[in-house]
Coordinates of C-alpha atoms and ligand atoms in Angstrom, one line a residue:
M876 CA 104.3 125.1 97.4
R877 CA 104.0 121.3 97.8
S878 CA 105.5 119.2 95.3
P879 CA 103.0 118.1 92.7
W880 CA 103.2 114.2 93.7
L881 CA 102.4 115.3 97.5
S882 CA 99.3 116.7 96.2
K883 CA 98.7 113.7 94.3
L884 CA 99.0 111.6 97.4
S885 CA 96.7 114.0 99.3
L886 CA 94.3 113.2 96.8
I887 CA 94.4 109.6 97.5
F888 CA 94.6 109.6 101.2
G889 CA 91.9 112.4 101.3
P890 CA 92.9 116.2 102.3
R891 CA 94.6 115.6 105.8
P892 CA 96.6 112.0 105.3
P893 CA 97.9 111.2 108.8
L894 CA 101.4 112.1 109.4
N895 CA 102.7 108.3 109.1
W896 CA 100.9 107.8 105.8
L897 CA 102.4 110.6 104.1
L898 CA 106.1 109.6 105.6
L899 CA 105.5 106.0 104.3
C900 CA 104.6 107.2 101.3
L901 CA 108.0 109.6 100.8
V902 CA 109.9 106.8 102.1
S903 CA 108.9 104.1 99.2
V904 CA 108.7 106.9 96.8
L905 CA 112.5 107.1 97.6
V906 CA 113.5 104.0 98.0
L907 CA 111.5 103.7 94.6
V908 CA 113.3 106.3 93.1
A909 CA 116.8 104.6 94.5
L910 CA 116.0 101.2 92.7
L911 CA 114.9 102.9 89.4
G912 CA 118.2 104.9 89.7
S913 CA 120.1 102.0 89.9
F914 CA 119.4 100.5 86.9
S915 CA 121.4 103.0 85.0
S916 CA 122.2 102.2 81.3
D917 CA 126.0 100.8 82.3
E918 CA 124.6 98.3 85.0
I919 CA 122.4 96.6 82.5
A920 CA 125.2 96.1 80.4
S921 CA 127.3 95.0 83.1
V922 CA 124.5 92.6 84.0
T923 CA 124.5 91.1 80.0
A924 CA 127.7 91.2 80.1
S925 CA 127.3 88.2 82.6
V926 CA 129.7 89.8 85.1
G927 CA 127.0 89.9 87.2
P928 CA 125.1 92.5 88.7
D929 CA 126.8 95.1 90.9
Y930 CA 124.5 95.5 93.9
S931 CA 126.5 98.1 95.5
N932 CA 125.5 101.1 93.9
Y933 CA 121.9 99.9 94.8
R934 CA 122.8 99.4 98.4
R935 CA 124.5 102.6 98.3
L936 CA 121.6 104.7 96.7
K937 CA 118.9 102.7 99.1
E938 CA 121.0 103.8 102.0
Q939 CA 121.3 107.1 100.9
A940 CA 117.3 107.4 100.2
L941 CA 116.9 106.6 103.7
S942 CA 119.3 108.6 105.3
D943 CA 117.6 111.8 103.4
Y944 CA 114.2 110.4 104.2
L945 CA 115.7 110.2 108.3
E946 CA 117.4 113.8 107.8
L947 CA 113.7 115.3 106.5
K948 CA 111.7 113.5 109.0
N949 CA 114.0 115.4 111.8
L950 CA 113.9 118.6 110.0
G951 CA 110.1 118.5 109.5
A952 CA 109.9 117.8 113.1
D953 CA 106.1 116.5 113.4
R954 CA 105.4 116.6 109.5
V955 CA 106.9 117.1 105.9
K956 CA 106.3 120.8 105.4
D957 CA 107.8 123.7 104.0
F958 CA 110.9 125.3 105.6
D959 CA 110.6 128.3 107.6
L960 CA 112.6 131.6 107.4
C961 CA 115.3 132.1 110.0
G962 CA 115.3 135.0 111.9
K963 CA 115.7 138.5 111.0
E964 CA 119.1 138.5 113.0
R965 CA 120.8 135.9 109.8
E966 CA 119.7 138.3 107.2
N967 CA 123.4 138.3 106.3
Y968 CA 124.6 135.2 107.7
V969 CA 127.6 133.6 106.6
P970 CA 128.3 130.3 108.4
C971 CA 131.9 129.7 109.8
Y972 CA 132.8 133.1 110.9
N973 CA 131.7 133.6 114.5
V974 CA 134.3 135.6 116.1
S975 CA 132.9 135.1 119.5
A976 CA 132.3 131.5 119.4
N977 CA 136.2 131.4 118.1
L978 CA 137.2 133.3 120.7
L979 CA 135.7 131.0 123.1
A980 CA 136.8 128.1 121.6
G981 CA 140.7 129.4 122.1
F982 CA 141.1 130.7 119.0
K983 CA 143.6 133.9 119.4
D984 CA 146.0 136.4 117.7
G985 CA 144.1 137.1 114.8
E986 CA 142.8 133.6 114.2
E987 CA 139.7 134.2 115.6
F988 CA 139.0 136.0 112.1
D989 CA 139.4 133.0 110.7
R990 CA 136.9 130.7 108.9
H991 CA 136.3 127.5 111.6
C992 CA 133.5 125.6 110.5
E993 CA 133.8 123.2 113.0
V994 CA 133.4 125.4 115.7
S995 CA 129.7 127.1 114.5
Q996 CA 128.5 123.9 113.7
D997 CA 125.0 124.7 112.7
Q998 CA 122.1 122.3 112.8
Q999 CA 119.5 125.1 112.3
H1000 CA 117.9 124.6 108.9
C1001 CA 116.5 127.7 108.3
L1002 CA 116.0 130.0 105.1
V1003 CA 118.2 133.0 105.2
R1004 CA 115.7 135.7 104.5
S1005 CA 116.2 139.1 102.4
P1006 CA 116.2 142.4 104.0
K1007 CA 113.2 144.4 104.2
D1008 CA 113.8 146.4 101.7
Y1009 CA 115.7 144.3 99.4
K1010 CA 115.2 144.7 95.5
I1011 CA 116.9 142.5 92.7
P1012 CA 119.9 144.1 91.5
L1013 CA 119.9 146.6 88.7
T1014 CA 121.0 144.9 85.6
W1015 CA 124.6 145.5 84.1
P1016 CA 126.2 147.6 82.9
S1017 CA 124.3 150.4 85.5
G1018 CA 124.4 147.8 87.9
R1019 CA 128.4 147.9 88.2
D1020 CA 128.2 151.2 89.5
V1021 CA 124.8 151.7 91.6
I1022 CA 123.5 149.2 94.1
W1023 CA 120.4 149.2 96.3
S1024 CA 121.6 150.1 99.7
G1025 CA 119.1 148.2 101.0
N1026 CA 120.4 145.2 99.8
V1027 CA 123.7 145.2 101.7
K1028 CA 124.8 146.0 105.8
L1029 CA 126.1 149.0 105.9
S1030 CA 126.6 150.9 109.0
K1031 CA 126.0 154.8 109.3
D1032 CA 129.5 155.8 109.0
Q1033 CA 130.5 153.6 106.4
F1034 CA 128.4 155.1 103.9
L1035 CA 131.1 158.4 104.1
S1036 CA 133.9 158.6 102.3
S1037 CA 136.7 157.3 103.8
G1038 CA 140.0 155.4 103.6
S1039 CA 142.1 154.8 100.3
M1040 CA 141.6 156.0 96.8
T1041 CA 140.0 152.9 95.6
K1042 CA 137.7 152.6 98.8
R1043 CA 136.6 156.1 98.7
L1044 CA 134.3 155.8 96.0
M1045 CA 131.0 155.4 97.9
L1046 CA 128.4 158.5 97.5
L1047 CA 125.0 158.1 98.6
E1048 CA 121.8 158.6 96.8
E1049 CA 118.5 158.2 98.1
N1050 CA 118.1 154.3 98.3
Q1051 CA 120.8 153.6 96.2
I1052 CA 124.6 153.7 96.6
S1053 CA 126.9 154.9 93.9
F1054 CA 130.2 154.3 93.3
H1055 CA 131.2 157.1 90.7
S1056 CA 130.3 160.8 91.1
D1057 CA 129.1 162.8 88.5
D1058 CA 132.1 165.0 87.8
D1059 CA 133.8 161.8 87.0
L1060 CA 136.8 163.0 89.2
I1061 CA 137.1 160.4 91.3
V1062 CA 136.1 157.5 88.2
D1063 CA 139.3 159.3 86.6
G1064 CA 141.3 158.7 89.7
V1065 CA 140.9 155.1 89.3
K1066 CA 141.8 155.2 85.8
D1067 CA 144.9 157.4 86.5
Y1068 CA 146.0 154.9 89.5
S1069 CA 146.0 151.7 87.0
H1070 CA 147.8 153.4 84.3
Q1071 CA 150.4 154.5 87.0
I1072 CA 150.8 150.9 87.6
A1073 CA 151.4 150.0 84.0
E1074 CA 154.2 152.3 83.8
M1075 CA 155.7 151.4 87.0
I1076 CA 156.0 148.2 84.9
G1077 CA 157.3 149.5 82.0
L1078 CA 154.2 149.8 79.8
G1079 CA 153.0 152.9 78.0
S1080 CA 149.2 152.3 79.3
D1081 CA 147.3 149.8 81.4
V1082 CA 145.5 148.3 78.1
E1083 CA 148.8 146.6 77.4
L1084 CA 148.4 144.7 80.5
H1085 CA 146.7 141.9 78.7
E1086 CA 149.7 142.0 76.3
A1087 CA 151.9 142.0 78.9
G1088 CA 151.0 138.6 80.1
V1089 CA 149.0 139.8 83.1
R1090 CA 145.4 138.0 82.6
N1091 CA 144.4 137.7 86.1
V1092 CA 144.7 139.8 89.5
L1093 CA 144.0 139.1 92.7
D1094 CA 142.9 141.9 94.8
I1095 CA 143.5 141.5 98.4
G1096 CA 141.5 143.9 100.1
C1097 CA 139.8 145.5 97.4
G1098 CA 137.7 148.1 99.0
F1099 CA 134.7 148.5 97.0
G1100 CA 136.2 147.1 94.2
S1101 CA 136.5 149.6 91.8
F1102 CA 140.2 148.8 90.6
G1103 CA 138.8 145.6 89.6
A1104 CA 135.6 146.2 88.1
H1105 CA 137.9 149.0 85.9
L1106 CA 140.3 145.6 85.3
L1107 CA 137.4 143.8 84.1
S1108 CA 136.6 146.3 81.7
L1109 CA 140.2 145.7 80.4
K1110 CA 139.3 142.2 80.1
L1111 CA 141.4 141.0 82.8
M1112 CA 139.7 139.0 85.5
A1113 CA 140.4 140.4 88.8
V1114 CA 139.0 138.9 91.7
C1115 CA 138.7 140.3 95.2
I1116 CA 139.4 138.5 98.4
A1117 CA 139.0 139.8 101.6
G1118 CA 138.2 138.7 105.6
Y1119 CA 135.0 138.2 106.5
E1120 CA 133.3 141.7 107.5
S1121 CA 129.9 142.1 109.6
T1122 CA 129.2 145.2 108.4
G1123 CA 130.5 147.5 105.2
S1124 CA 131.9 144.2 103.9
Q1125 CA 134.2 144.9 101.1
V1126 CA 133.3 141.1 99.6
Q1127 CA 129.6 141.7 99.5
L1128 CA 129.7 145.4 98.1
A1129 CA 132.1 144.0 95.3
L1130 CA 129.4 140.9 94.2
E1131 CA 126.4 143.2 94.8
R1132 CA 128.0 145.3 92.2
G1133 CA 128.5 142.0 90.1
L1134 CA 132.4 141.8 90.3
P1135 CA 134.1 138.9 91.3
A1136 CA 134.7 138.1 95.3
I1137 CA 135.3 135.3 97.7
I1138 CA 135.7 135.6 101.8
G1139 CA 139.6 134.6 102.3
N1140 CA 142.7 135.6 104.6
F1141 CA 146.3 133.9 105.0
I1142 CA 146.2 134.9 109.0
S1143 CA 147.2 131.2 109.5
R1144 CA 146.3 129.2 106.5
Q1145 CA 146.9 129.1 102.8
L1146 CA 144.8 130.6 100.3
P1147 CA 142.3 128.1 98.5
F1148 CA 144.7 128.3 95.4
P1149 CA 147.5 126.1 94.0
A1150 CA 151.1 128.0 93.3
L1151 CA 151.3 129.7 90.6
S1152 CA 148.1 131.0 90.1
Y1153 CA 148.3 134.8 89.6
D1154 CA 150.0 137.1 87.4
M1155 CA 149.7 140.2 89.9
V1156 CA 148.6 140.5 93.3
H1157 CA 147.3 143.7 94.6
C1158 CA 147.1 145.3 98.0
T1159 CA 145.9 149.0 98.5
Q1160 CA 145.8 149.3 102.6
C1161 CA 144.7 145.8 102.4
G1162 CA 145.5 145.7 106.6
I1163 CA 148.4 142.9 106.3
F1164 CA 151.1 143.7 108.7
W1165 CA 153.7 142.3 106.0
D1166 CA 157.0 142.1 108.2
D1167 CA 154.8 140.0 110.6
K1168 CA 155.0 136.3 111.0
D1169 CA 158.7 136.2 109.8
G1170 CA 157.6 137.1 106.4
M1171 CA 155.3 134.3 106.1
F1172 CA 152.6 136.7 104.5
L1173 CA 155.2 137.5 101.8
I1174 CA 156.3 133.5 101.0
E1175 CA 152.5 133.3 100.6
V1176 CA 151.8 136.0 98.2
D1177 CA 155.3 134.7 96.4
R1178 CA 153.5 130.8 96.4
V1179 CA 150.6 131.9 94.4
L1180 CA 152.4 134.6 92.1
K1181 CA 153.4 133.2 88.6
P1182 CA 157.2 133.7 88.0
G1183 CA 157.6 137.1 86.3
G1184 CA 154.4 138.1 88.3
Y1185 CA 154.1 141.4 89.9
L1186 CA 153.2 142.6 93.7
V1187 CA 151.5 146.0 93.8
L1188 CA 151.6 147.7 96.9
T1189 CA 149.6 151.0 97.6
S1190 CA 150.1 152.3 101.5
P1191 CA 151.2 155.4 102.5
K1192 CA 153.3 153.8 105.5
S1193 CA 155.0 151.3 103.6
R1194 CA 158.6 152.1 102.9
Q1195 CA 158.9 155.3 105.1
Q1196 CA 162.1 155.1 106.5
Q1197 CA 163.6 153.0 103.9
S1198 CA 163.3 155.6 101.3
K1199 CA 166.5 157.3 102.5
G1200 CA 168.3 154.3 102.0
S1201 CA 169.8 154.2 105.3
V1202 CA 168.5 151.1 107.1
S1203 CA 166.4 148.3 105.1
S1204 CA 162.9 146.8 107.0
P1205 CA 162.4 143.3 107.2
F1206 CA 160.0 143.5 104.6
E1207 CA 163.0 144.4 102.2
D1208 CA 165.2 142.2 103.5
F1209 CA 162.3 139.4 102.6
T1210 CA 161.8 140.7 99.2
R1211 CA 165.6 140.2 98.3
K1212 CA 165.5 136.8 100.0
L1213 CA 162.4 135.6 97.8
C1214 CA 164.7 137.3 94.7
W1215 CA 161.9 139.8 94.0
N1216 CA 163.3 142.9 92.0
F1217 CA 161.9 146.1 93.2
L1218 CA 160.7 147.7 90.1
A1219 CA 159.6 151.4 91.2
Q1220 CA 157.9 153.6 93.6
E1221 CA 155.4 156.2 92.8
E1222 CA 154.1 158.0 95.4
E1223 CA 152.7 155.3 97.6
T1224 CA 152.7 152.7 95.2
F1225 CA 155.1 150.4 95.2
V1226 CA 156.2 147.4 92.5
W1227 CA 157.7 144.3 92.9
Q1228 CA 158.1 141.6 90.2
K1229 CA 158.7 137.8 91.2
T1230 CA 161.8 135.9 89.4
T1231 CA 161.4 134.0 86.6
D1232 CA 164.3 132.1 87.6
A1233 CA 163.4 128.8 89.1
Q1234 CA 166.9 128.5 90.9
C1235 CA 167.4 131.9 92.2
S1236 CA 166.0 131.1 95.7
S1237 CA 167.9 127.9 96.0
K1238 CA 171.3 129.7 95.2
Q1239 CA 170.4 132.5 97.8
G1240 CA 169.8 129.9 100.3
S1241 CA 168.1 132.2 103.0
V1242 CA 164.7 130.7 102.6
P1243 CA 164.4 127.1 102.1
V1244 CA 163.0 125.4 98.5
C1245 CA 159.6 123.4 99.4
N1246 CA 160.6 119.7 98.7
R1247 CA 157.1 118.3 98.3
E1248 CA 154.8 120.2 96.3
D1249 CA 150.8 119.3 96.3
G1250 CA 148.2 121.1 94.5
Q1251 CA 145.6 120.9 97.4
S1252 CA 146.3 123.9 99.1
Y1253 CA 143.0 123.5 101.3
Y1254 CA 143.1 124.2 105.0
K1255 CA 147.0 124.1 104.9
S1256 CA 148.8 125.9 107.0
L1257 CA 151.1 128.9 105.9
G1258 CA 154.2 127.8 104.7
Q1259 CA 158.1 128.8 105.3
C1260 CA 159.2 127.5 102.1
I1261 CA 159.5 128.6 98.5
S1262 CA 156.8 126.8 96.3
G1263 CA 156.5 125.9 92.8
T1264 CA 160.0 126.1 91.7
T1265 CA 160.3 122.6 90.6
S1266 CA 156.5 122.5 89.1
K1267 CA 156.1 122.3 85.2
R1268 CA 153.8 125.1 85.3
W1269 CA 156.9 127.4 86.0
I1270 CA 156.8 129.8 82.7
P1271 CA 157.1 133.1 83.2
I1272 CA 154.1 135.1 82.6
Q1273 CA 156.1 137.2 79.5
N1274 CA 156.6 134.0 77.7
R1275 CA 152.7 132.8 77.7
S1276 CA 150.8 132.3 74.3
S1277 CA 147.9 134.3 74.2
G1278 CA 144.6 133.2 73.5
S1279 CA 143.3 129.3 74.5
L1280 CA 145.9 126.6 76.1
G1281 CA 147.6 124.9 73.3
S1282 CA 148.2 121.6 73.6
D1283 CA 151.7 121.8 74.8
E1284 CA 150.1 123.8 78.0
L1285 CA 147.5 121.3 78.5
G1286 CA 150.3 118.8 78.4
L1287 CA 151.7 120.1 81.7
H1288 CA 149.0 119.9 83.3
G1289 CA 148.4 116.4 82.4
I1290 CA 145.4 116.6 80.0
N1291 CA 144.7 114.8 77.0
P1292 CA 144.2 117.8 74.5
E1293 CA 141.1 115.5 72.7
D1294 CA 139.7 115.0 76.2
F1295 CA 140.0 118.8 76.4
S1296 CA 138.3 119.3 73.3
D1297 CA 135.7 116.9 73.8
D1298 CA 134.6 118.4 76.9
L1299 CA 134.6 121.9 75.3
E1300 CA 132.3 120.7 72.6
F1301 CA 130.1 119.0 75.3
W1302 CA 129.7 122.1 77.0
R1303 CA 128.8 123.9 73.9
S1304 CA 126.0 121.9 73.3
S1305 CA 125.0 121.8 76.9
L1306 CA 125.0 125.6 77.0
R1307 CA 123.1 125.5 74.0
N1308 CA 120.6 123.2 75.8
Y1309 CA 120.4 125.5 78.9
W1310 CA 119.8 128.7 77.3
S1311 CA 116.7 127.2 75.4
L1312 CA 115.3 125.9 78.2
L1313 CA 116.3 129.0 80.4
S1314 CA 115.3 131.7 77.8
P1315 CA 111.4 131.5 77.9
L1316 CA 111.4 131.7 81.7
I1317 CA 113.7 134.1 81.7
F1318 CA 112.5 136.2 78.9
S1319 CA 108.7 135.8 79.3
D1320 CA 108.2 138.8 78.7
H1321 CA 110.3 138.8 75.4
P1322 CA 109.0 136.1 73.2
K1323 CA 111.6 135.0 70.8
R1324 CA 110.6 134.7 67.1
P1325 CA 111.7 131.9 65.0
G1326 CA 115.0 133.0 63.3
D1327 CA 115.7 135.6 66.0
E1328 CA 119.1 136.0 67.8
D1329 CA 119.2 134.6 71.4
P1330 CA 118.0 137.9 73.5
M1331 CA 121.2 139.9 73.9
P1332 CA 121.6 140.1 77.6
P1333 CA 121.7 137.2 79.9
Y1334 CA 123.8 139.9 81.5
N1335 CA 120.1 141.3 82.0
M1336 CA 119.5 139.1 85.0
V1337 CA 122.8 136.8 85.0
R1338 CA 125.9 139.2 86.0
N1339 CA 127.8 135.5 87.6
V1340 CA 127.1 132.2 87.5
M1341 CA 128.8 129.6 90.2
D1342 CA 129.9 126.4 88.2
M1343 CA 129.9 123.9 91.5
N1344 CA 132.0 121.4 90.0
A1345 CA 133.9 122.9 87.2
N1346 CA 136.1 120.3 85.5
Y1347 CA 138.2 122.2 83.0
G1348 CA 136.0 125.1 83.1
G1349 CA 134.2 124.1 80.0
L1350 CA 130.6 126.0 81.2
N1351 CA 133.2 129.1 81.4
T1352 CA 134.6 128.7 78.0
A1353 CA 131.5 128.5 76.2
L1354 CA 129.6 131.0 78.2
L1355 CA 132.4 133.2 76.7
E1356 CA 132.5 131.9 73.5
A1357 CA 128.5 132.5 73.4
R1358 CA 129.5 135.9 74.4
K1359 CA 127.5 136.1 77.3
S1360 CA 128.3 138.7 79.5
V1361 CA 128.9 136.7 82.9
W1362 CA 131.9 135.7 84.9
V1363 CA 131.8 132.2 86.6
M1364 CA 133.4 131.4 90.1
N1365 CA 134.5 128.1 89.0
V1366 CA 134.9 126.0 92.0
V1367 CA 136.9 122.5 92.2
P1368 CA 135.4 120.3 95.1
I1369 CA 137.9 118.8 97.5
G1370 CA 138.1 115.0 96.3
E1371 CA 137.5 115.5 92.7
R1372 CA 140.4 115.6 90.4
N1373 CA 142.0 119.2 90.7
T1374 CA 141.7 120.8 87.8
L1375 CA 142.1 124.4 89.5
P1376 CA 145.3 125.1 88.0
V1377 CA 144.1 124.4 84.4
I1378 CA 140.9 126.6 85.2
L1379 CA 143.4 129.7 86.8
D1380 CA 145.7 129.5 83.8
Q1381 CA 143.0 129.9 81.4
G1382 CA 142.5 133.3 83.1
F1383 CA 138.9 132.4 84.9
A1384 CA 138.1 133.0 88.2
G1385 CA 138.3 129.4 90.5
V1386 CA 139.0 128.1 93.8
L1387 CA 139.0 124.9 95.8
H1388 CA 136.0 124.0 98.2
N1389 CA 135.1 121.1 100.3
W1390 CA 131.1 121.4 99.4
C1391 CA 130.4 119.3 102.9
E1392 CA 130.8 122.8 104.4
P1393 CA 129.2 126.5 103.5
F1394 CA 131.0 128.7 100.7
P1395 CA 132.7 131.8 101.8
T1396 CA 130.4 134.3 100.7
Y1397 CA 127.7 136.6 101.5
P1398 CA 124.1 135.5 101.1
R1399 CA 122.3 136.4 97.8
T1400 CA 125.7 136.9 96.2
Y1401 CA 125.2 134.5 92.8
D1402 CA 122.5 134.7 90.4
M1403 CA 123.0 131.3 88.8
L1404 CA 124.4 128.2 90.6
H1405 CA 125.3 125.2 88.3
A1406 CA 126.4 122.0 89.7
K1407 CA 126.9 118.9 87.3
G1408 CA 127.6 115.7 88.9
L1409 CA 127.8 117.1 92.4
L1410 CA 125.2 115.3 94.1
S1411 CA 126.6 112.0 93.0
H1412 CA 129.6 113.5 94.3
L1413 CA 128.8 114.2 97.4
A1414 CA 127.1 111.4 97.9
S1415 CA 130.3 109.5 97.8
E1416 CA 131.7 112.2 99.8
R1417 CA 128.9 111.3 102.8
C1418 CA 128.1 115.0 103.4
S1419 CA 124.6 115.8 103.4
M1420 CA 122.2 117.2 100.4
V1421 CA 119.8 118.8 103.1
D1422 CA 122.7 120.7 104.0
L1423 CA 124.1 121.2 100.6
I1424 CA 120.4 122.5 99.3
F1425 CA 120.0 125.0 102.2
E1426 CA 123.9 126.4 101.5
M1427 CA 122.3 126.9 97.7
D1428 CA 119.7 128.7 98.6
R1429 CA 121.7 131.1 101.1
I1430 CA 124.3 132.0 98.4
L1431 CA 121.5 132.6 95.4
R1432 CA 119.9 136.2 95.3
P1433 CA 115.9 135.8 94.8
E1434 CA 114.5 135.0 91.4
G1435 CA 118.2 133.2 90.9
W1436 CA 118.5 130.3 88.8
V1437 CA 119.5 126.4 89.5
I1438 CA 120.8 123.9 86.7
I1439 CA 121.6 120.6 88.3
S1440 CA 122.6 117.9 86.1
D1441 CA 123.0 114.5 87.8
K1442 CA 121.5 110.7 87.8
V1443 CA 117.9 110.5 87.7
G1444 CA 117.9 109.5 91.3
P1445 CA 119.9 112.4 93.3
I1446 CA 117.7 114.6 90.7
E1447 CA 114.7 113.2 92.2
R1448 CA 115.8 113.6 95.6
A1449 CA 116.8 117.1 95.2
R1450 CA 113.6 118.2 93.7
T1451 CA 111.6 116.6 96.8
L1452 CA 113.7 118.7 98.8
V1453 CA 113.9 122.0 96.7
T1454 CA 109.9 122.1 96.3
Q1455 CA 110.1 122.0 100.4
L1456 CA 112.2 125.2 100.1
R1457 CA 109.5 126.5 98.0
W1458 CA 111.4 126.8 94.7
E1459 CA 110.1 126.5 91.4
A1460 CA 111.7 123.1 90.3
R1461 CA 110.9 121.3 87.0
V1462 CA 113.0 117.6 85.6
I1463 CA 113.9 117.7 82.4
D1464 CA 114.6 114.6 80.5
L1465 CA 117.3 115.3 77.8
Q1466 CA 115.4 112.0 76.3
N1467 CA 119.0 110.5 74.9
G1468 CA 118.6 107.1 76.2
S1469 CA 121.2 108.0 79.4
D1470 CA 119.8 108.4 83.1
Q1471 CA 121.1 112.0 83.3
R1472 CA 118.6 114.1 84.4
L1473 CA 118.5 118.3 84.7
L1474 CA 116.9 119.7 87.6
V1475 CA 115.8 123.4 86.2
C1476 CA 114.6 125.6 89.3
Q1477 CA 114.5 129.1 90.5
K1478 CA 114.7 130.7 93.9
P1479 CA 111.5 132.6 94.3
F1480 CA 111.4 136.3 96.1
V1481 CA 110.0 135.7 99.5
R1482 CA 108.5 139.2 100.6
K1483 CA 107.9 139.1 104.2
Ligands
NAG1310 C1 127.8 133.0 117.7 O1 128.6 132.4 119.1 C2 128.0 132.6 119.9 C3 128.4 132.0 121.5 O2 128.9 130.6 120.7 C4 126.4 132.5 120.0 O3 125.7 132.9 121.2 C5 126.0 133.5 118.9 O4 124.2 132.9 118.7 C6 126.3 132.5 117.4 N1 126.2 133.8 116.2 C7 125.6 133.1 115.3 C8 125.2 134.3 114.4 O5 125.3 131.5 115.2
NAG1311 C1 161.2 133.4 78.1 O1 161.7 134.3 76.9 C2 162.5 134.7 76.6 C3 162.5 135.9 75.2 O2 162.2 135.4 74.4 C4 163.8 133.6 76.5 O3 165.0 134.5 76.6 C5 163.3 132.7 77.6 O4 164.2 131.8 77.6 C6 161.8 131.9 78.0 N1 161.9 131.7 79.2 C7 161.3 130.4 79.3 C8 161.1 129.6 80.7 O5 160.6 130.1 78.6
NAG1312 C1 122.9 112.7 77.2 O1 123.2 113.7 77.7 C2 123.7 114.2 79.1 C3 123.4 115.1 79.3 O2 123.5 116.4 78.4 C4 125.3 113.5 78.2 O3 126.2 113.4 80.0 C5 125.0 112.0 78.5 O4 126.7 111.6 77.8 C6 124.3 111.9 77.3 N1 123.9 110.3 76.5 C7 124.1 110.3 75.6 C8 123.8 108.2 75.3 O5 124.3 110.5 74.5

């Protein structure tokens, strides 16, 4: 689809304008946009305050407009045109995980499975296509248990049951994969398992987990997410994390079911979460050799666990030798050095609890305590010291207040409670705006009558939202308050203030990410993307808006929604681009006298 003003230009210059004319017009429009964008209200204010005009903003925008123009020119090869679809081999393409390229670049000992964006720098701008049989995912709640088999990549034998209990729940019915069985035996398996874990940590049943301070769970190697799906039904935030897999990916399947998941591993680098993030880490046959690398994997688990948090391991092999109490394994040695309490074993499941005593490990002295703490654990190598013991956030999970964060807790994060509540108020009203904008688009077949409640489901169509610049997670809170059945992946961009700890402490899903790079997820895994101020932020980081928009197209499912909120300059540039990606796009001026605009888009379902 052409953007409207391009068509207008065609009218002026005749049906086939010479290429150079078109480009010239494009650049002049872009510069004009940049000029207009530069006269934001605060700048006018600064002029009238006779400080003198500040041209740096103008110059930067102009440079950006020019560089975007050059990018567009290069991309469009001989003319500015719609972009092409990638080849079939890229249907499930995840950048940065090219194992053969990593091996060629000399990575070995498992590091070839790590994320290496620098190795597979990809200059090819094409749109990742959907598989031939792709269908829009089923709506919740049924879509949690049944997915279209054509939407995910599986090899033949992966259809068959195999592996552990939480991984076994896959049955194929015609063109669907079902994660439950009619006789409910298997579903009960997951319930029993979760019940068993609750009992092992001394609770009557798993519904008490929340009260006992367990709000979020990191599920390493989650199988197909069935354990997480059960935890979500108990109002716990379970996030699946697993390495990249080219077929039968646990992360792809979990996301296709609408469950929170992200590609990640800790082969050589820390997880993209701060210290003291999770109340429970769970691993069922997650393929980690815990004894390896001098216990560095256990140190990483210790880092992300909150004090008093739990590690749950289920594996037929673990602790076989030492169950007789004879020789202790390196694993057991390590748990002692880290001051974890061994709580219980039942069958193949083992539970440890991280200490609540910040001094414990320094008293023990066998694993050093890190002397410098910093929050940004992005691309940091695995550590050999214990983190978080000097943090103000060292609060046992059992002592946490239930409900929303109080002013004391906000104080620990260095957040002014008033700012926090203003921010939330802003998001409440933004969400109302978004919803009144989107409802007629999403629910065009369900016209809303005056006085009607909002149509109940967004969950009908929107199961997840990625908030690409999440700040305190205010959009997430507003969605929950408005009883929208969605979960949010709250992304804190590198270079912005690191608010991930406060996001995780509210029991939300979140991750650090550098938006100059691709996001670690499979194509078509999000229903809605939201980005406030991200375009302006990225312009200051000097990375490419074109790359970002292509990446957004990759991770958004067909017919998914995008809301970008930013200054008028970047919004207009983004609009130009997204129409070339054939997104439906409209710019919305909130008419409140600011230079902020919304760009509301829908990605089309290209059947080809
Ligand atoms: C992975 O890297 C190899 C070697 O550099 C290259 O031939 C191949 O095309 C790459 N695969 C993808 C999907 O980019
Ligand atoms: C946590 O609560 C227990 C029991 O109420 C109390 O003894 C302990 O001091 C508290 N710990 C912290 C760090 O607040
Ligand atoms: C106008 O709305 C935008 C987006 O909702 C907001 O960021 C801005 O502060 C508002 N401006 C005024 C002057 O109210």
